[in-house]
């Protein structure tokens, strides 16, 4: 079994925010797996399905971004999923909008959801699908980051969002089916 988690914040008011792109990708994967998030456990919405012949536990933490690791660590322990079999889909300020990257391990880079994941899982060896959302530019850009990630995609981005979510879901599905090295070679080059 593998665990695929999307990072985001619960509630309708956050639904379409840049910070919730992880949830959006998991929702696309659920459709492919003909699965639903049918349970509320581990402080998350949880469902099971299969992709590429592999059983998948889908997790959308409901703890808010900064505590996401609690849900994922609890679910991984309960189902005995190794950290290397956990894939986390998250927004990434350090990639321009539209860029995607599949990678294993690495630091949190200031992303509070990833900090929580590393802290609660006890290591950083989980797999990541980094979905580029860009970042604010100009004076006081650092001070504007929180407002930026908690805002909706602009009109131009929204027109490309469905395709971007589909490509991120392709990366995750390729990781399940083909393994990390093959999936990285196939998808990181295209990105």
mmCIF file of C-alpha atoms in Angstrom:
data_model
loop_
_atom_site.group_PDB
_atom_site.id
_atom_site.type_symbol
_atom_site.label_atom_id
_atom_site.label_comp_id
_atom_site.label_asym_id
_atom_site.label_seq_id
_atom_site.Cartn_x
_atom_site.Cartn_y
_atom_site.Cartn_z
ATOM 1 C CA UNK A 1 0.000 0.000 0.000
ATOM 2 C CA UNK A 2 1.089 3.546 -0.760
ATOM 3 C CA UNK A 3 -0.204 6.740 0.820
ATOM 4 C CA UNK A 4 -0.907 9.844 -1.272
ATOM 5 C CA UNK A 5 -1.562 13.038 0.655
ATOM 6 C CA UNK A 6 -2.573 16.433 -0.631
ATOM 7 C CA UNK A 7 -1.749 19.429 1.536
ATOM 8 C CA UNK A 8 -4.283 22.189 2.012
ATOM 9 C CA UNK A 9 -6.646 23.855 4.446
ATOM 10 C CA UNK A 10 -10.155 22.567 5.179
ATOM 11 C CA UNK A 11 -13.270 24.635 4.545
ATOM 12 C CA UNK A 12 -15.034 26.184 1.583
ATOM 13 C CA UNK A 13 -13.330 29.554 2.085
ATOM 14 C CA UNK A 14 -9.932 27.978 1.266
ATOM 15 C CA UNK A 15 -11.133 25.626 -1.466
ATOM 16 C CA UNK A 16 -9.627 27.340 -4.536
ATOM 17 C CA UNK A 17 -6.592 28.955 -2.873
ATOM 18 C CA UNK A 18 -3.056 28.386 -4.143
ATOM 19 C CA UNK A 19 -2.236 26.675 -0.826
ATOM 20 C CA UNK A 20 -4.901 24.030 -1.586
ATOM 21 C CA UNK A 21 -3.525 22.769 -4.880
ATOM 22 C CA UNK A 22 -2.498 19.546 -3.085
ATOM 23 C CA UNK A 23 -6.156 18.816 -2.309
ATOM 24 C CA UNK A 24 -7.059 19.586 -5.937
ATOM 25 C CA UNK A 25 -4.544 17.024 -7.234
ATOM 26 C CA UNK A 26 -5.727 14.353 -4.783
ATOM 27 C CA UNK A 27 -9.306 14.998 -5.941
ATOM 28 C CA UNK A 28 -8.174 14.374 -9.550
ATOM 29 C CA UNK A 29 -6.445 11.142 -8.481
ATOM 30 C CA UNK A 30 -9.567 10.001 -6.628
ATOM 31 C CA UNK A 31 -11.552 10.345 -9.859
ATOM 32 C CA UNK A 32 -8.963 8.231 -11.702
ATOM 33 C CA UNK A 33 -9.059 5.590 -8.962
ATOM 34 C CA UNK A 34 -12.875 5.688 -8.849
ATOM 35 C CA UNK A 35 -12.527 6.304 -5.127
ATOM 36 C CA UNK A 36 -13.905 8.757 -2.597
ATOM 37 C CA UNK A 37 -12.832 10.182 0.725
ATOM 38 C CA UNK A 38 -15.439 8.260 2.713
ATOM 39 C CA UNK A 39 -13.970 8.294 6.220
ATOM 40 C CA UNK A 40 -13.060 10.925 8.765
ATOM 41 C CA UNK A 41 -10.160 9.531 10.780
ATOM 42 C CA UNK A 42 -6.632 10.563 11.716
ATOM 43 C CA UNK A 43 -7.959 14.170 11.705
ATOM 44 C CA UNK A 44 -8.285 13.783 7.925
ATOM 45 C CA UNK A 45 -10.621 12.833 5.132
ATOM 46 C CA UNK A 46 -9.497 9.384 4.023
ATOM 47 C CA UNK A 47 -10.357 6.980 1.215
ATOM 48 C CA UNK A 48 -8.920 3.933 -0.509
ATOM 49 C CA UNK A 49 -8.671 2.978 -4.138
ATOM 50 C CA UNK A 50 -6.149 1.652 -6.575
ATOM 51 C CA UNK A 51 -3.882 3.168 -9.204
ATOM 52 C CA UNK A 52 -1.561 1.201 -11.455
ATOM 53 C CA UNK A 53 -2.538 -2.028 -9.706
ATOM 54 C CA UNK A 54 -1.415 -0.701 -6.294
ATOM 55 C CA UNK A 55 -3.673 -0.102 -3.299
ATOM 56 C CA UNK A 56 -3.612 3.588 -2.348
ATOM 57 C CA UNK A 57 -4.656 5.346 0.836
ATOM 58 C CA UNK A 58 -5.684 8.901 -0.076
ATOM 59 C CA UNK A 59 -5.425 11.483 2.721
ATOM 60 C CA UNK A 60 -6.505 15.125 2.947
ATOM 61 C CA UNK A 61 -5.561 16.398 6.436
ATOM 62 C CA UNK A 62 -8.216 18.563 8.115
ATOM 63 C CA UNK A 63 -5.810 20.004 10.708
ATOM 64 C CA UNK A 64 -4.922 23.084 8.652
ATOM 65 C CA UNK A 65 -1.636 23.247 6.813
ATOM 66 C CA UNK A 66 0.722 23.796 9.747
ATOM 67 C CA UNK A 67 -0.272 20.523 11.471
ATOM 68 C CA UNK A 68 -0.690 18.303 8.382
ATOM 69 C CA UNK A 69 2.042 15.906 9.443
ATOM 70 C CA UNK A 70 0.017 14.674 12.411
ATOM 71 C CA UNK A 71 -2.682 13.188 10.176
ATOM 72 C CA UNK A 72 -0.283 11.651 7.693
ATOM 73 C CA UNK A 73 1.994 10.163 10.349
ATOM 74 C CA UNK A 74 -0.986 8.634 12.186
ATOM 75 C CA UNK A 75 -2.369 7.122 8.970
ATOM 76 C CA UNK A 76 1.038 5.838 7.859
ATOM 77 C CA UNK A 77 1.649 4.181 11.228
ATOM 78 C CA UNK A 78 -1.832 2.638 11.361
ATOM 79 C CA UNK A 79 -1.540 1.148 7.854
ATOM 80 C CA UNK A 80 2.194 0.372 8.249
ATOM 81 C CA UNK A 81 3.167 2.473 5.218
ATOM 82 C CA UNK A 82 6.909 3.159 5.023
ATOM 83 C CA UNK A 83 7.951 6.819 4.727
ATOM 84 C CA UNK A 84 9.364 6.097 1.232
ATOM 85 C CA UNK A 85 5.847 4.976 0.189
ATOM 86 C CA UNK A 86 4.290 8.304 1.182
ATOM 87 C CA UNK A 87 3.773 10.904 -1.549
ATOM 88 C CA UNK A 88 2.854 14.471 -0.601
ATOM 89 C CA UNK A 89 1.426 16.905 -3.167
ATOM 90 C CA UNK A 90 1.983 20.540 -2.191
ATOM 91 C CA UNK A 91 2.174 24.104 -3.465
ATOM 92 C CA UNK A 92 5.680 25.412 -4.090
ATOM 93 C CA UNK A 93 6.583 29.115 -3.999
ATOM 94 C CA UNK A 94 10.099 28.446 -5.332
ATOM 95 C CA UNK A 95 8.790 27.131 -8.663
ATOM 96 C CA UNK A 96 7.091 29.434 -11.156
ATOM 97 C CA UNK A 97 3.409 28.827 -11.802
ATOM 98 C CA UNK A 98 2.998 25.853 -14.109
ATOM 99 C CA UNK A 99 6.275 24.109 -13.196
ATOM 100 C CA UNK A 100 6.131 20.720 -11.526
ATOM 101 C CA UNK A 101 8.813 18.629 -9.882
ATOM 102 C CA UNK A 102 8.801 15.103 -8.515
ATOM 103 C CA UNK A 103 11.473 14.442 -5.903
ATOM 104 C CA UNK A 104 12.380 12.370 -2.876
ATOM 105 C CA UNK A 105 13.369 13.970 0.395
ATOM 106 C CA UNK A 106 14.701 17.451 0.944
ATOM 107 C CA UNK A 107 14.073 20.213 3.399
ATOM 108 C CA UNK A 108 10.884 22.085 4.118
ATOM 109 C CA UNK A 109 12.015 25.316 2.425
ATOM 110 C CA UNK A 110 9.862 27.440 4.726
ATOM 111 C CA UNK A 111 6.685 25.450 3.897
ATOM 112 C CA UNK A 112 4.923 24.868 7.217
ATOM 113 C CA UNK A 113 3.027 21.825 5.941
ATOM 114 C CA UNK A 114 6.301 20.159 4.965
ATOM 115 C CA UNK A 115 7.903 21.144 8.286
ATOM 116 C CA UNK A 116 5.057 19.361 10.045
ATOM 117 C CA UNK A 117 5.438 16.305 7.785
ATOM 118 C CA UNK A 118 9.177 16.003 8.509
ATOM 119 C CA UNK A 119 8.659 16.530 12.238
ATOM 120 C CA UNK A 120 5.801 14.006 12.586
ATOM 121 C CA UNK A 121 7.154 11.339 10.215
ATOM 122 C CA UNK A 122 10.576 11.666 11.860
ATOM 123 C CA UNK A 123 12.397 11.927 8.528
ATOM 124 C CA UNK A 124 12.216 13.731 5.207
ATOM 125 C CA UNK A 125 12.468 10.723 2.849
ATOM 126 C CA UNK A 126 8.867 10.975 1.656
ATOM 127 C CA UNK A 127 8.176 11.682 -2.023
ATOM 128 C CA UNK A 128 6.946 15.106 -3.114
ATOM 129 C CA UNK A 129 5.068 16.453 -6.085
ATOM 130 C CA UNK A 130 5.933 20.141 -5.973
ATOM 131 C CA UNK A 131 3.340 22.245 -7.796
ATOM 132 C CA UNK A 132 4.731 25.652 -8.728
ATOM 133 C CA UNK A 133 2.535 28.575 -7.734
ATOM 134 C CA UNK A 134 5.131 31.333 -8.146
ATOM 135 C CA UNK A 135 5.598 33.982 -5.496
ATOM 136 C CA UNK A 136 4.897 37.662 -4.978
ATOM 137 C CA UNK A 137 7.457 40.021 -6.491
ATOM 138 C CA UNK A 138 8.641 43.498 -5.690
ATOM 139 C CA UNK A 139 9.089 45.415 -2.430
ATOM 140 C CA UNK A 140 7.932 43.686 0.749
ATOM 141 C CA UNK A 141 7.441 40.435 -1.198
ATOM 142 C CA UNK A 142 8.362 38.298 1.828
ATOM 143 C CA UNK A 143 5.719 40.003 3.969
ATOM 144 C CA UNK A 144 3.082 39.291 1.309
ATOM 145 C CA UNK A 145 3.694 35.504 1.088
ATOM 146 C CA UNK A 146 0.966 34.477 3.584
ATOM 147 C CA UNK A 147 -1.677 36.524 1.779
ATOM 148 C CA UNK A 148 -0.469 35.217 -1.572
ATOM 149 C CA UNK A 149 -0.731 31.505 -0.739
ATOM 150 C CA UNK A 150 -4.138 32.112 0.845
ATOM 151 C CA UNK A 151 -5.508 33.784 -2.280
ATOM 152 C CA UNK A 152 -7.238 32.379 -5.339
ATOM 153 C CA UNK A 153 -5.415 31.782 -8.600
ATOM 154 C CA UNK A 154 -5.745 34.721 -10.994
ATOM 155 C CA UNK A 155 -7.751 34.470 -14.238
ATOM 156 C CA UNK A 156 -4.761 33.523 -16.407
ATOM 157 C CA UNK A 157 -3.660 30.847 -13.941
ATOM 158 C CA UNK A 158 -7.200 29.450 -13.640
ATOM 159 C CA UNK A 159 -7.273 28.864 -17.403
ATOM 160 C CA UNK A 160 -4.180 26.627 -17.050
ATOM 161 C CA UNK A 161 -5.010 25.084 -13.679
ATOM 162 C CA UNK A 162 -6.928 22.025 -14.875
ATOM 163 C CA UNK A 163 -4.068 20.991 -17.169
ATOM 164 C CA UNK A 164 -1.518 21.586 -14.392
ATOM 165 C CA UNK A 165 -3.523 19.471 -11.929
ATOM 166 C CA UNK A 166 -3.762 16.715 -14.558
ATOM 167 C CA UNK A 167 0.008 16.728 -15.084
ATOM 168 C CA UNK A 168 0.647 16.600 -11.330
ATOM 169 C CA UNK A 169 -1.766 13.651 -11.066
ATOM 170 C CA UNK A 170 0.113 11.981 -13.961
ATOM 171 C CA UNK A 171 3.355 12.344 -11.971
ATOM 172 C CA UNK A 172 1.837 10.751 -8.879
ATOM 173 C CA UNK A 173 0.295 7.929 -10.877
ATOM 174 C CA UNK A 174 3.580 7.309 -12.698
ATOM 175 C CA UNK A 175 5.388 7.110 -9.330
ATOM 176 C CA UNK A 176 2.917 4.429 -8.222
ATOM 177 C CA UNK A 177 3.101 2.446 -11.471
ATOM 178 C CA UNK A 178 6.730 2.897 -12.603
ATOM 179 C CA UNK A 179 8.711 3.788 -9.483
ATOM 180 C CA UNK A 180 10.450 7.019 -8.531
ATOM 181 C CA UNK A 181 13.459 6.977 -10.889
ATOM 182 C CA UNK A 182 11.404 6.271 -14.021
ATOM 183 C CA UNK A 183 8.710 8.768 -13.037
ATOM 184 C CA UNK A 184 11.302 11.479 -12.355
ATOM 185 C CA UNK A 185 13.041 10.851 -15.689
ATOM 186 C CA UNK A 186 9.778 10.931 -17.574
ATOM 187 C CA UNK A 187 8.120 13.909 -15.910
ATOM 188 C CA UNK A 188 10.825 16.210 -14.548
ATOM 189 C CA UNK A 189 12.344 16.586 -18.008
ATOM 190 C CA UNK A 190 9.016 17.663 -19.495
ATOM 191 C CA UNK A 191 8.367 20.111 -16.692
#
